[in-house]
Protein backbone atom coordinates (compact mmCIF):
# COMPACT_ATOMS: atom_id res chain seq x y z
CA UNK A 1 0.00 0.00 0.00
CA UNK A 2 1.45 3.39 -0.95
CA UNK A 3 2.49 5.57 1.95
CA UNK A 4 3.98 8.93 2.75
CA UNK A 5 7.59 8.77 3.89
CA UNK A 6 9.61 11.35 5.79
CA UNK A 7 13.31 11.85 6.47
CA UNK A 8 15.02 12.15 8.81
CA UNK A 9 13.05 10.49 11.56
CA UNK A 10 14.88 12.59 14.15
CA UNK A 11 16.81 15.83 13.85
CA UNK A 12 18.69 17.69 16.55
CA UNK A 13 19.88 21.20 15.76
CA UNK A 14 21.22 24.30 17.45
CA UNK A 15 19.05 27.36 17.80
CA UNK A 16 19.52 29.67 14.83
CA UNK A 17 20.46 26.89 12.43
CA UNK A 18 18.54 26.05 9.29
CA UNK A 19 16.82 22.70 8.95
CA UNK A 20 15.19 21.00 5.99
CA UNK A 21 12.64 18.31 6.57
CA UNK A 22 11.91 16.02 3.67
CA UNK A 23 8.81 14.19 2.58
CA UNK A 24 7.94 11.88 -0.28
CA UNK A 25 4.17 12.04 -0.76
CA UNK A 26 2.11 9.23 -2.26
CA UNK A 27 3.07 9.18 -5.91
CA UNK A 28 -0.16 10.22 -7.63
CA UNK A 29 -1.16 12.79 -5.01
CA UNK A 30 -1.08 16.46 -5.94
CA UNK A 31 -1.97 18.16 -2.64
CA UNK A 32 0.65 18.35 0.07
CA UNK A 33 0.62 19.51 3.66
CA UNK A 34 2.77 20.09 6.69
CA UNK A 35 1.49 19.85 10.24
CA UNK A 36 3.27 19.94 13.56
CA UNK A 37 2.59 18.59 17.01
CA UNK A 38 4.35 20.08 19.98
CA UNK A 39 4.77 17.50 22.70
CA UNK A 40 1.52 16.98 24.58
CA UNK A 41 -0.44 19.31 22.33
CA UNK A 42 -2.71 18.89 19.37
CA UNK A 43 -1.73 18.49 15.74
CA UNK A 44 -1.61 21.94 14.12
CA UNK A 45 -1.90 22.84 10.46
CA UNK A 46 1.06 24.71 9.00
CA UNK A 47 0.65 24.92 5.24
CA UNK A 48 -0.96 23.39 2.18
CA UNK A 49 0.65 23.27 -1.26
CA UNK A 50 -0.74 22.61 -4.72
CA UNK A 51 0.48 23.25 -8.24
CA UNK A 52 3.80 24.57 -6.99
CA UNK A 53 2.37 27.20 -4.76
CA UNK A 54 1.05 27.63 -1.26
CA UNK A 55 -2.74 27.27 -1.09
CA UNK A 56 -3.17 28.16 2.53
CA UNK A 57 -1.01 28.75 5.57
CA UNK A 58 -1.54 29.24 9.26
CA UNK A 59 -0.30 32.05 11.48
CA UNK A 60 2.44 29.68 12.66
CA UNK A 61 3.89 29.58 9.15
CA UNK A 62 5.79 32.86 9.26
CA UNK A 63 8.73 34.10 7.19
CA UNK A 64 11.06 31.61 8.86
CA UNK A 65 9.24 28.77 7.13
CA UNK A 66 9.21 27.85 3.47
CA UNK A 67 8.10 24.86 1.42
CA UNK A 68 9.32 23.58 -1.88
CA UNK A 69 8.76 20.77 -4.31
CA UNK A 70 12.26 20.59 -5.78
CA UNK A 71 11.51 17.64 -8.04
CA UNK A 72 8.70 15.31 -8.98
CA UNK A 73 8.79 13.32 -5.78
CA UNK A 74 10.05 15.37 -2.82
CA UNK A 75 8.27 17.98 -0.76
CA UNK A 76 10.36 19.90 1.76
CA UNK A 77 9.82 22.16 4.74
CA UNK A 78 12.64 24.57 5.54
CA UNK A 79 12.99 26.44 8.80
CA UNK A 80 15.52 29.19 8.22
CA UNK A 81 16.60 30.05 11.74
CA UNK A 82 15.26 27.59 14.25
CA UNK A 83 13.96 28.64 17.65
CA UNK A 84 13.56 26.56 20.77
CA UNK A 85 9.79 26.61 20.32
CA UNK A 86 10.13 24.97 16.91
CA UNK A 87 10.85 21.71 18.71
CA UNK A 88 8.00 19.44 17.70
CA UNK A 89 6.98 16.48 15.62
CA UNK A 90 6.49 17.56 12.01
CA UNK A 91 4.10 15.57 9.86
CA UNK A 92 3.81 15.67 6.12
CA UNK A 93 0.53 14.62 4.48
CA UNK A 94 -0.75 14.25 0.95
CA UNK A 95 -4.11 13.97 -0.72
CA UNK A 96 -5.23 12.72 -4.10
CA UNK A 97 -7.39 14.64 -6.55
CA UNK A 98 -11.06 14.11 -5.79
CA UNK A 99 -10.28 12.65 -2.39
CA UNK A 100 -11.10 14.24 0.92
CA UNK A 101 -8.71 12.32 3.12
CA UNK A 102 -5.17 13.38 3.88
CA UNK A 103 -2.63 10.61 4.45
CA UNK A 104 0.12 11.28 6.92
CA UNK A 105 3.76 10.31 7.07
CA UNK A 106 5.43 8.97 10.22
CA UNK A 107 6.81 12.36 11.18
CA UNK A 108 10.18 13.96 11.89
CA UNK A 109 10.97 14.73 15.49
CA UNK A 110 12.83 18.04 15.58
CA UNK A 111 14.68 19.08 18.71
CA UNK A 112 16.14 22.58 18.86
CA UNK A 113 18.77 23.11 21.54
CA UNK B 1 -8.02 28.18 18.54
CA UNK B 2 -10.26 25.50 20.05
CA UNK B 3 -12.57 24.86 17.14
CA UNK B 4 -12.38 21.11 17.64
CA UNK B 5 -12.42 19.78 21.17
CA UNK B 6 -11.89 16.37 22.65
CA UNK B 7 -12.63 16.84 26.31
CA UNK B 8 -11.55 13.42 27.48
CA UNK B 9 -7.76 13.10 27.41
CA UNK B 10 -7.96 9.39 28.18
CA UNK B 11 -10.34 6.46 28.21
CA UNK B 12 -9.89 2.95 29.56
CA UNK B 13 -12.08 0.10 28.35
CA UNK B 14 -12.14 -3.64 28.86
CA UNK B 15 -11.45 -5.82 25.84
CA UNK B 16 -14.67 -6.83 24.09
CA UNK B 17 -16.63 -3.84 25.37
CA UNK B 18 -17.59 -0.72 23.47
CA UNK B 19 -15.29 2.30 23.31
CA UNK B 20 -16.96 5.65 22.74
CA UNK B 21 -14.78 8.62 21.91
CA UNK B 22 -16.34 12.05 21.73
CA UNK B 23 -15.59 15.22 19.82
CA UNK B 24 -17.24 18.63 19.78
CA UNK B 25 -16.78 21.45 17.33
CA UNK B 26 -17.74 25.10 17.33
CA UNK B 27 -17.44 26.13 13.69
CA UNK B 28 -20.73 25.66 11.82
CA UNK B 29 -18.78 25.84 8.53
CA UNK B 30 -17.24 22.43 9.18
CA UNK B 31 -18.86 19.80 7.03
CA UNK B 32 -16.38 16.96 6.80
CA UNK B 33 -15.07 15.06 9.78
CA UNK B 34 -12.46 12.40 10.22
CA UNK B 35 -11.02 10.21 12.91
CA UNK B 36 -7.34 9.39 12.92
CA UNK B 37 -5.54 6.87 15.09
CA UNK B 38 -1.99 7.48 16.21
CA UNK B 39 0.49 5.08 17.75
CA UNK B 40 3.59 6.43 19.51
CA UNK B 41 6.37 7.45 17.11
CA UNK B 42 4.07 7.10 14.10
CA UNK B 43 2.01 9.51 12.04
CA UNK B 44 -1.79 9.74 12.29
CA UNK B 45 -3.50 6.94 10.38
CA UNK B 46 -6.85 7.61 8.77
CA UNK B 47 -9.61 5.55 10.33
CA UNK B 48 -13.04 6.72 9.22
CA UNK B 49 -14.77 9.85 7.98
CA UNK B 50 -18.23 11.32 7.66
CA UNK B 51 -19.66 14.21 5.69
CA UNK B 52 -22.35 16.47 7.05
CA UNK B 53 -25.01 15.00 4.76
CA UNK B 54 -24.90 11.82 6.82
CA UNK B 55 -25.42 11.13 10.49
CA UNK B 56 -23.74 7.76 10.59
CA UNK B 57 -20.96 5.94 8.83
CA UNK B 58 -19.87 2.43 9.59
CA UNK B 59 -16.75 0.49 8.70
CA UNK B 60 -16.37 -2.86 10.39
CA UNK B 61 -15.94 -2.38 14.12
CA UNK B 62 -15.84 1.41 13.74
CA UNK B 63 -18.88 3.66 13.52
CA UNK B 64 -18.91 7.43 13.50
CA UNK B 65 -22.03 9.32 14.49
CA UNK B 66 -22.61 12.97 13.66
CA UNK B 67 -25.10 15.21 15.44
CA UNK B 68 -25.01 18.47 13.51
CA UNK B 69 -27.44 20.34 15.72
CA UNK B 70 -25.29 19.59 18.76
CA UNK B 71 -22.04 20.01 16.81
CA UNK B 72 -20.95 16.69 18.20
CA UNK B 73 -19.50 13.53 16.77
CA UNK B 74 -18.50 10.28 18.32
CA UNK B 75 -16.52 7.22 17.36
CA UNK B 76 -17.74 3.85 18.53
CA UNK B 77 -15.45 0.86 18.51
CA UNK B 78 -17.11 -2.45 19.17
CA UNK B 79 -15.82 -4.85 20.22
CA UNK B 80 -12.70 -3.10 21.48
CA UNK B 81 -9.41 -4.94 21.10
CA UNK B 82 -6.05 -4.37 22.83
CA UNK B 83 -4.59 -3.37 19.44
CA UNK B 84 -6.98 -0.44 19.40
CA UNK B 85 -4.98 1.17 22.20
CA UNK B 86 -3.73 4.42 20.69
CA UNK B 87 -4.42 8.14 20.64
CA UNK B 88 -7.50 9.02 18.60
CA UNK B 89 -7.78 12.43 16.97
CA UNK B 90 -10.92 13.98 15.65
CA UNK B 91 -10.42 16.36 12.70
CA UNK B 92 -12.70 18.66 10.76
CA UNK B 93 -12.52 20.63 7.54
CA UNK B 94 -14.59 23.58 6.35
CA UNK B 95 -17.10 23.38 3.51
CA UNK B 96 -15.34 22.64 0.22
CA UNK B 97 -11.88 23.04 1.74
CA UNK B 98 -10.03 19.79 2.23
CA UNK B 99 -6.75 21.64 2.44
CA UNK B 100 -6.90 22.51 6.09
CA UNK B 101 -7.84 20.13 8.84
CA UNK B 102 -8.49 21.29 12.37
CA UNK B 103 -7.54 18.68 14.92
CA UNK B 104 -8.72 18.03 18.42
CA UNK B 105 -6.23 17.41 21.20
CA UNK B 106 -6.72 13.65 21.12
CA UNK B 107 -8.04 10.94 23.43
CA UNK B 108 -5.73 8.20 24.57
CA UNK B 109 -7.61 4.90 24.51
CA UNK B 110 -6.37 1.99 26.56
CA UNK B 111 -8.07 -1.33 25.94
CA UNK B 112 -7.31 -3.74 28.74
CA UNK B 113 -7.07 -7.46 28.00
PDB file of C-alpha atoms in Angstrom:
ATOM      1  CA  UNK A   1       0.000   0.000   0.000  1.00  0.00           C
ATOM      2  CA  UNK A   2       1.455   3.388  -0.951  1.00  0.00           C
ATOM      3  CA  UNK A   3       2.485   5.568   1.948  1.00  0.00           C
ATOM      4  CA  UNK A   4       3.977   8.931   2.745  1.00  0.00           C
ATOM      5  CA  UNK A   5       7.591   8.768   3.892  1.00  0.00           C
ATOM      6  CA  UNK A   6       9.613  11.351   5.792  1.00  0.00           C
ATOM      7  CA  UNK A   7      13.306  11.853   6.472  1.00  0.00           C
ATOM      8  CA  UNK A   8      15.017  12.151   8.809  1.00  0.00           C
ATOM      9  CA  UNK A   9      13.045  10.488  11.561  1.00  0.00           C
ATOM     10  CA  UNK A  10      14.879  12.585  14.153  1.00  0.00           C
ATOM     11  CA  UNK A  11      16.812  15.828  13.851  1.00  0.00           C
ATOM     12  CA  UNK A  12      18.691  17.694  16.551  1.00  0.00           C
ATOM     13  CA  UNK A  13      19.878  21.204  15.761  1.00  0.00           C
ATOM     14  CA  UNK A  14      21.218  24.301  17.448  1.00  0.00           C
ATOM     15  CA  UNK A  15      19.047  27.364  17.799  1.00  0.00           C
ATOM     16  CA  UNK A  16      19.519  29.672  14.829  1.00  0.00           C
ATOM     17  CA  UNK A  17      20.460  26.894  12.432  1.00  0.00           C
ATOM     18  CA  UNK A  18      18.543  26.050   9.285  1.00  0.00           C
ATOM     19  CA  UNK A  19      16.822  22.701   8.949  1.00  0.00           C
ATOM     20  CA  UNK A  20      15.192  21.004   5.991  1.00  0.00           C
ATOM     21  CA  UNK A  21      12.641  18.307   6.571  1.00  0.00           C
ATOM     22  CA  UNK A  22      11.913  16.022   3.668  1.00  0.00           C
ATOM     23  CA  UNK A  23       8.813  14.191   2.580  1.00  0.00           C
ATOM     24  CA  UNK A  24       7.944  11.882  -0.275  1.00  0.00           C
ATOM     25  CA  UNK A  25       4.170  12.037  -0.761  1.00  0.00           C
ATOM     26  CA  UNK A  26       2.105   9.229  -2.258  1.00  0.00           C
ATOM     27  CA  UNK A  27       3.074   9.178  -5.914  1.00  0.00           C
ATOM     28  CA  UNK A  28      -0.165  10.219  -7.630  1.00  0.00           C
ATOM     29  CA  UNK A  29      -1.159  12.786  -5.014  1.00  0.00           C
ATOM     30  CA  UNK A  30      -1.078  16.460  -5.938  1.00  0.00           C
ATOM     31  CA  UNK A  31      -1.971  18.161  -2.644  1.00  0.00           C
ATOM     32  CA  UNK A  32       0.648  18.353   0.071  1.00  0.00           C
ATOM     33  CA  UNK A  33       0.624  19.513   3.659  1.00  0.00           C
ATOM     34  CA  UNK A  34       2.767  20.093   6.692  1.00  0.00           C
ATOM     35  CA  UNK A  35       1.488  19.850  10.237  1.00  0.00           C
ATOM     36  CA  UNK A  36       3.275  19.939  13.556  1.00  0.00           C
ATOM     37  CA  UNK A  37       2.587  18.589  17.009  1.00  0.00           C
ATOM     38  CA  UNK A  38       4.352  20.083  19.980  1.00  0.00           C
ATOM     39  CA  UNK A  39       4.774  17.502  22.703  1.00  0.00           C
ATOM     40  CA  UNK A  40       1.525  16.977  24.575  1.00  0.00           C
ATOM     41  CA  UNK A  41      -0.435  19.311  22.332  1.00  0.00           C
ATOM     42  CA  UNK A  42      -2.714  18.890  19.365  1.00  0.00           C
ATOM     43  CA  UNK A  43      -1.733  18.487  15.736  1.00  0.00           C
ATOM     44  CA  UNK A  44      -1.609  21.941  14.120  1.00  0.00           C
ATOM     45  CA  UNK A  45      -1.904  22.841  10.455  1.00  0.00           C
ATOM     46  CA  UNK A  46       1.059  24.711   9.002  1.00  0.00           C
ATOM     47  CA  UNK A  47       0.654  24.922   5.235  1.00  0.00           C
ATOM     48  CA  UNK A  48      -0.964  23.390   2.181  1.00  0.00           C
ATOM     49  CA  UNK A  49       0.649  23.274  -1.263  1.00  0.00           C
ATOM     50  CA  UNK A  50      -0.743  22.609  -4.720  1.00  0.00           C
ATOM     51  CA  UNK A  51       0.479  23.249  -8.240  1.00  0.00           C
ATOM     52  CA  UNK A  52       3.802  24.567  -6.993  1.00  0.00           C
ATOM     53  CA  UNK A  53       2.368  27.200  -4.756  1.00  0.00           C
ATOM     54  CA  UNK A  54       1.053  27.632  -1.259  1.00  0.00           C
ATOM     55  CA  UNK A  55      -2.735  27.270  -1.092  1.00  0.00           C
ATOM     56  CA  UNK A  56      -3.172  28.165   2.525  1.00  0.00           C
ATOM     57  CA  UNK A  57      -1.010  28.752   5.573  1.00  0.00           C
ATOM     58  CA  UNK A  58      -1.537  29.242   9.258  1.00  0.00           C
ATOM     59  CA  UNK A  59      -0.297  32.046  11.475  1.00  0.00           C
ATOM     60  CA  UNK A  60       2.438  29.680  12.658  1.00  0.00           C
ATOM     61  CA  UNK A  61       3.895  29.577   9.150  1.00  0.00           C
ATOM     62  CA  UNK A  62       5.794  32.862   9.258  1.00  0.00           C
ATOM     63  CA  UNK A  63       8.729  34.102   7.193  1.00  0.00           C
ATOM     64  CA  UNK A  64      11.061  31.610   8.860  1.00  0.00           C
ATOM     65  CA  UNK A  65       9.238  28.767   7.131  1.00  0.00           C
ATOM     66  CA  UNK A  66       9.208  27.852   3.470  1.00  0.00           C
ATOM     67  CA  UNK A  67       8.100  24.864   1.415  1.00  0.00           C
ATOM     68  CA  UNK A  68       9.316  23.579  -1.881  1.00  0.00           C
ATOM     69  CA  UNK A  69       8.762  20.767  -4.305  1.00  0.00           C
ATOM     70  CA  UNK A  70      12.259  20.585  -5.777  1.00  0.00           C
ATOM     71  CA  UNK A  71      11.513  17.640  -8.044  1.00  0.00           C
ATOM     72  CA  UNK A  72       8.698  15.305  -8.976  1.00  0.00           C
ATOM     73  CA  UNK A  73       8.786  13.316  -5.775  1.00  0.00           C
ATOM     74  CA  UNK A  74      10.053  15.367  -2.821  1.00  0.00           C
ATOM     75  CA  UNK A  75       8.275  17.983  -0.759  1.00  0.00           C
ATOM     76  CA  UNK A  76      10.362  19.903   1.761  1.00  0.00           C
ATOM     77  CA  UNK A  77       9.823  22.161   4.742  1.00  0.00           C
ATOM     78  CA  UNK A  78      12.637  24.567   5.541  1.00  0.00           C
ATOM     79  CA  UNK A  79      12.986  26.441   8.797  1.00  0.00           C
ATOM     80  CA  UNK A  80      15.521  29.192   8.221  1.00  0.00           C
ATOM     81  CA  UNK A  81      16.596  30.054  11.739  1.00  0.00           C
ATOM     82  CA  UNK A  82      15.260  27.592  14.249  1.00  0.00           C
ATOM     83  CA  UNK A  83      13.962  28.644  17.648  1.00  0.00           C
ATOM     84  CA  UNK A  84      13.557  26.558  20.773  1.00  0.00           C
ATOM     85  CA  UNK A  85       9.788  26.614  20.318  1.00  0.00           C
ATOM     86  CA  UNK A  86      10.128  24.966  16.906  1.00  0.00           C
ATOM     87  CA  UNK A  87      10.852  21.712  18.710  1.00  0.00           C
ATOM     88  CA  UNK A  88       8.002  19.435  17.698  1.00  0.00           C
ATOM     89  CA  UNK A  89       6.982  16.479  15.620  1.00  0.00           C
ATOM     90  CA  UNK A  90       6.491  17.558  12.005  1.00  0.00           C
ATOM     91  CA  UNK A  91       4.103  15.575   9.856  1.00  0.00           C
ATOM     92  CA  UNK A  92       3.814  15.669   6.116  1.00  0.00           C
ATOM     93  CA  UNK A  93       0.532  14.624   4.481  1.00  0.00           C
ATOM     94  CA  UNK A  94      -0.749  14.245   0.953  1.00  0.00           C
ATOM     95  CA  UNK A  95      -4.114  13.972  -0.724  1.00  0.00           C
ATOM     96  CA  UNK A  96      -5.229  12.717  -4.103  1.00  0.00           C
ATOM     97  CA  UNK A  97      -7.386  14.644  -6.548  1.00  0.00           C
ATOM     98  CA  UNK A  98     -11.061  14.113  -5.794  1.00  0.00           C
ATOM     99  CA  UNK A  99     -10.284  12.652  -2.395  1.00  0.00           C
ATOM    100  CA  UNK A 100     -11.104  14.243   0.919  1.00  0.00           C
ATOM    101  CA  UNK A 101      -8.715  12.324   3.124  1.00  0.00           C
ATOM    102  CA  UNK A 102      -5.167  13.377   3.882  1.00  0.00           C
ATOM    103  CA  UNK A 103      -2.630  10.607   4.446  1.00  0.00           C
ATOM    104  CA  UNK A 104       0.121  11.278   6.923  1.00  0.00           C
ATOM    105  CA  UNK A 105       3.756  10.313   7.067  1.00  0.00           C
ATOM    106  CA  UNK A 106       5.431   8.966  10.218  1.00  0.00           C
ATOM    107  CA  UNK A 107       6.814  12.356  11.179  1.00  0.00           C
ATOM    108  CA  UNK A 108      10.176  13.961  11.892  1.00  0.00           C
ATOM    109  CA  UNK A 109      10.973  14.733  15.491  1.00  0.00           C
ATOM    110  CA  UNK A 110      12.832  18.041  15.583  1.00  0.00           C
ATOM    111  CA  UNK A 111      14.681  19.081  18.708  1.00  0.00           C
ATOM    112  CA  UNK A 112      16.138  22.581  18.858  1.00  0.00           C
ATOM    113  CA  UNK A 113      18.774  23.109  21.544  1.00  0.00           C
TER     114      UNK A 113
ATOM    115  CA  UNK B   1      -8.024  28.179  18.537  1.00  0.00           C
ATOM    116  CA  UNK B   2     -10.263  25.504  20.050  1.00  0.00           C
ATOM    117  CA  UNK B   3     -12.566  24.861  17.141  1.00  0.00           C
ATOM    118  CA  UNK B   4     -12.384  21.107  17.641  1.00  0.00           C
ATOM    119  CA  UNK B   5     -12.419  19.780  21.172  1.00  0.00           C
ATOM    120  CA  UNK B   6     -11.890  16.375  22.650  1.00  0.00           C
ATOM    121  CA  UNK B   7     -12.632  16.842  26.309  1.00  0.00           C
ATOM    122  CA  UNK B   8     -11.545  13.416  27.480  1.00  0.00           C
ATOM    123  CA  UNK B   9      -7.764  13.103  27.413  1.00  0.00           C
ATOM    124  CA  UNK B  10      -7.964   9.395  28.180  1.00  0.00           C
ATOM    125  CA  UNK B  11     -10.338   6.456  28.207  1.00  0.00           C
ATOM    126  CA  UNK B  12      -9.889   2.954  29.561  1.00  0.00           C
ATOM    127  CA  UNK B  13     -12.077   0.100  28.346  1.00  0.00           C
ATOM    128  CA  UNK B  14     -12.137  -3.644  28.860  1.00  0.00           C
ATOM    129  CA  UNK B  15     -11.450  -5.823  25.838  1.00  0.00           C
ATOM    130  CA  UNK B  16     -14.670  -6.830  24.094  1.00  0.00           C
ATOM    131  CA  UNK B  17     -16.629  -3.837  25.375  1.00  0.00           C
ATOM    132  CA  UNK B  18     -17.594  -0.724  23.468  1.00  0.00           C
ATOM    133  CA  UNK B  19     -15.285   2.304  23.313  1.00  0.00           C
ATOM    134  CA  UNK B  20     -16.960   5.653  22.744  1.00  0.00           C
ATOM    135  CA  UNK B  21     -14.781   8.623  21.910  1.00  0.00           C
ATOM    136  CA  UNK B  22     -16.342  12.051  21.733  1.00  0.00           C
ATOM    137  CA  UNK B  23     -15.588  15.216  19.825  1.00  0.00           C
ATOM    138  CA  UNK B  24     -17.238  18.629  19.777  1.00  0.00           C
ATOM    139  CA  UNK B  25     -16.783  21.450  17.325  1.00  0.00           C
ATOM    140  CA  UNK B  26     -17.738  25.096  17.333  1.00  0.00           C
ATOM    141  CA  UNK B  27     -17.444  26.133  13.688  1.00  0.00           C
ATOM    142  CA  UNK B  28     -20.727  25.657  11.819  1.00  0.00           C
ATOM    143  CA  UNK B  29     -18.784  25.842   8.533  1.00  0.00           C
ATOM    144  CA  UNK B  30     -17.243  22.433   9.185  1.00  0.00           C
ATOM    145  CA  UNK B  31     -18.859  19.802   7.033  1.00  0.00           C
ATOM    146  CA  UNK B  32     -16.383  16.959   6.800  1.00  0.00           C
ATOM    147  CA  UNK B  33     -15.071  15.060   9.784  1.00  0.00           C
ATOM    148  CA  UNK B  34     -12.460  12.401  10.225  1.00  0.00           C
ATOM    149  CA  UNK B  35     -11.017  10.207  12.906  1.00  0.00           C
ATOM    150  CA  UNK B  36      -7.338   9.385  12.918  1.00  0.00           C
ATOM    151  CA  UNK B  37      -5.544   6.873  15.088  1.00  0.00           C
ATOM    152  CA  UNK B  38      -1.991   7.478  16.214  1.00  0.00           C
ATOM    153  CA  UNK B  39       0.485   5.084  17.752  1.00  0.00           C
ATOM    154  CA  UNK B  40       3.589   6.432  19.513  1.00  0.00           C
ATOM    155  CA  UNK B  41       6.371   7.448  17.109  1.00  0.00           C
ATOM    156  CA  UNK B  42       4.070   7.097  14.098  1.00  0.00           C
ATOM    157  CA  UNK B  43       2.014   9.513  12.039  1.00  0.00           C
ATOM    158  CA  UNK B  44      -1.785   9.742  12.292  1.00  0.00           C
ATOM    159  CA  UNK B  45      -3.501   6.943  10.379  1.00  0.00           C
ATOM    160  CA  UNK B  46      -6.848   7.612   8.766  1.00  0.00           C
ATOM    161  CA  UNK B  47      -9.607   5.550  10.334  1.00  0.00           C
ATOM    162  CA  UNK B  48     -13.044   6.720   9.218  1.00  0.00           C
ATOM    163  CA  UNK B  49     -14.773   9.852   7.979  1.00  0.00           C
ATOM    164  CA  UNK B  50     -18.234  11.318   7.661  1.00  0.00           C
ATOM    165  CA  UNK B  51     -19.661  14.211   5.695  1.00  0.00           C
ATOM    166  CA  UNK B  52     -22.352  16.473   7.048  1.00  0.00           C
ATOM    167  CA  UNK B  53     -25.005  15.003   4.765  1.00  0.00           C
ATOM    168  CA  UNK B  54     -24.900  11.824   6.824  1.00  0.00           C
ATOM    169  CA  UNK B  55     -25.424  11.130  10.491  1.00  0.00           C
ATOM    170  CA  UNK B  56     -23.742   7.759  10.593  1.00  0.00           C
ATOM    171  CA  UNK B  57     -20.958   5.943   8.826  1.00  0.00           C
ATOM    172  CA  UNK B  58     -19.874   2.431   9.593  1.00  0.00           C
ATOM    173  CA  UNK B  59     -16.753   0.488   8.701  1.00  0.00           C
ATOM    174  CA  UNK B  60     -16.370  -2.858  10.395  1.00  0.00           C
ATOM    175  CA  UNK B  61     -15.937  -2.377  14.118  1.00  0.00           C
ATOM    176  CA  UNK B  62     -15.835   1.409  13.737  1.00  0.00           C
ATOM    177  CA  UNK B  63     -18.881   3.658  13.522  1.00  0.00           C
ATOM    178  CA  UNK B  64     -18.907   7.432  13.501  1.00  0.00           C
ATOM    179  CA  UNK B  65     -22.030   9.318  14.493  1.00  0.00           C
ATOM    180  CA  UNK B  66     -22.607  12.969  13.662  1.00  0.00           C
ATOM    181  CA  UNK B  67     -25.100  15.206  15.444  1.00  0.00           C
ATOM    182  CA  UNK B  68     -25.014  18.471  13.510  1.00  0.00           C
ATOM    183  CA  UNK B  69     -27.440  20.335  15.722  1.00  0.00           C
ATOM    184  CA  UNK B  70     -25.290  19.591  18.760  1.00  0.00           C
ATOM    185  CA  UNK B  71     -22.038  20.008  16.809  1.00  0.00           C
ATOM    186  CA  UNK B  72     -20.950  16.688  18.198  1.00  0.00           C
ATOM    187  CA  UNK B  73     -19.502  13.532  16.769  1.00  0.00           C
ATOM    188  CA  UNK B  74     -18.503  10.277  18.318  1.00  0.00           C
ATOM    189  CA  UNK B  75     -16.523   7.222  17.361  1.00  0.00           C
ATOM    190  CA  UNK B  76     -17.740   3.849  18.528  1.00  0.00           C
ATOM    191  CA  UNK B  77     -15.449   0.856  18.510  1.00  0.00           C
ATOM    192  CA  UNK B  78     -17.111  -2.449  19.166  1.00  0.00           C
ATOM    193  CA  UNK B  79     -15.821  -4.845  20.219  1.00  0.00           C
ATOM    194  CA  UNK B  80     -12.698  -3.096  21.482  1.00  0.00           C
ATOM    195  CA  UNK B  81      -9.409  -4.942  21.098  1.00  0.00           C
ATOM    196  CA  UNK B  82      -6.052  -4.375  22.827  1.00  0.00           C
ATOM    197  CA  UNK B  83      -4.587  -3.374  19.437  1.00  0.00           C
ATOM    198  CA  UNK B  84      -6.984  -0.440  19.397  1.00  0.00           C
ATOM    199  CA  UNK B  85      -4.979   1.168  22.204  1.00  0.00           C
ATOM    200  CA  UNK B  86      -3.733   4.423  20.689  1.00  0.00           C
ATOM    201  CA  UNK B  87      -4.424   8.138  20.642  1.00  0.00           C
ATOM    202  CA  UNK B  88      -7.502   9.024  18.603  1.00  0.00           C
ATOM    203  CA  UNK B  89      -7.776  12.428  16.968  1.00  0.00           C
ATOM    204  CA  UNK B  90     -10.921  13.984  15.648  1.00  0.00           C
ATOM    205  CA  UNK B  91     -10.422  16.355  12.700  1.00  0.00           C
ATOM    206  CA  UNK B  92     -12.700  18.658  10.755  1.00  0.00           C
ATOM    207  CA  UNK B  93     -12.522  20.630   7.540  1.00  0.00           C
ATOM    208  CA  UNK B  94     -14.593  23.580   6.348  1.00  0.00           C
ATOM    209  CA  UNK B  95     -17.100  23.384   3.509  1.00  0.00           C
ATOM    210  CA  UNK B  96     -15.337  22.642   0.225  1.00  0.00           C
ATOM    211  CA  UNK B  97     -11.878  23.039   1.741  1.00  0.00           C
ATOM    212  CA  UNK B  98     -10.032  19.789   2.229  1.00  0.00           C
ATOM    213  CA  UNK B  99      -6.755  21.637   2.440  1.00  0.00           C
ATOM    214  CA  UNK B 100      -6.898  22.506   6.091  1.00  0.00           C
ATOM    215  CA  UNK B 101      -7.840  20.134   8.840  1.00  0.00           C
ATOM    216  CA  UNK B 102      -8.492  21.292  12.370  1.00  0.00           C
ATOM    217  CA  UNK B 103      -7.536  18.680  14.923  1.00  0.00           C
ATOM    218  CA  UNK B 104      -8.723  18.030  18.423  1.00  0.00           C
ATOM    219  CA  UNK B 105      -6.234  17.407  21.195  1.00  0.00           C
ATOM    220  CA  UNK B 106      -6.722  13.649  21.121  1.00  0.00           C
ATOM    221  CA  UNK B 107      -8.041  10.939  23.432  1.00  0.00           C
ATOM    222  CA  UNK B 108      -5.731   8.197  24.569  1.00  0.00           C
ATOM    223  CA  UNK B 109      -7.609   4.897  24.505  1.00  0.00           C
ATOM    224  CA  UNK B 110      -6.374   1.995  26.564  1.00  0.00           C
ATOM    225  CA  UNK B 111      -8.066  -1.333  25.942  1.00  0.00           C
ATOM    226  CA  UNK B 112      -7.313  -3.735  28.744  1.00  0.00           C
ATOM    227  CA  UNK B 113      -7.072  -7.456  28.000  1.00  0.00           C
TER     228      UNK B 113
END
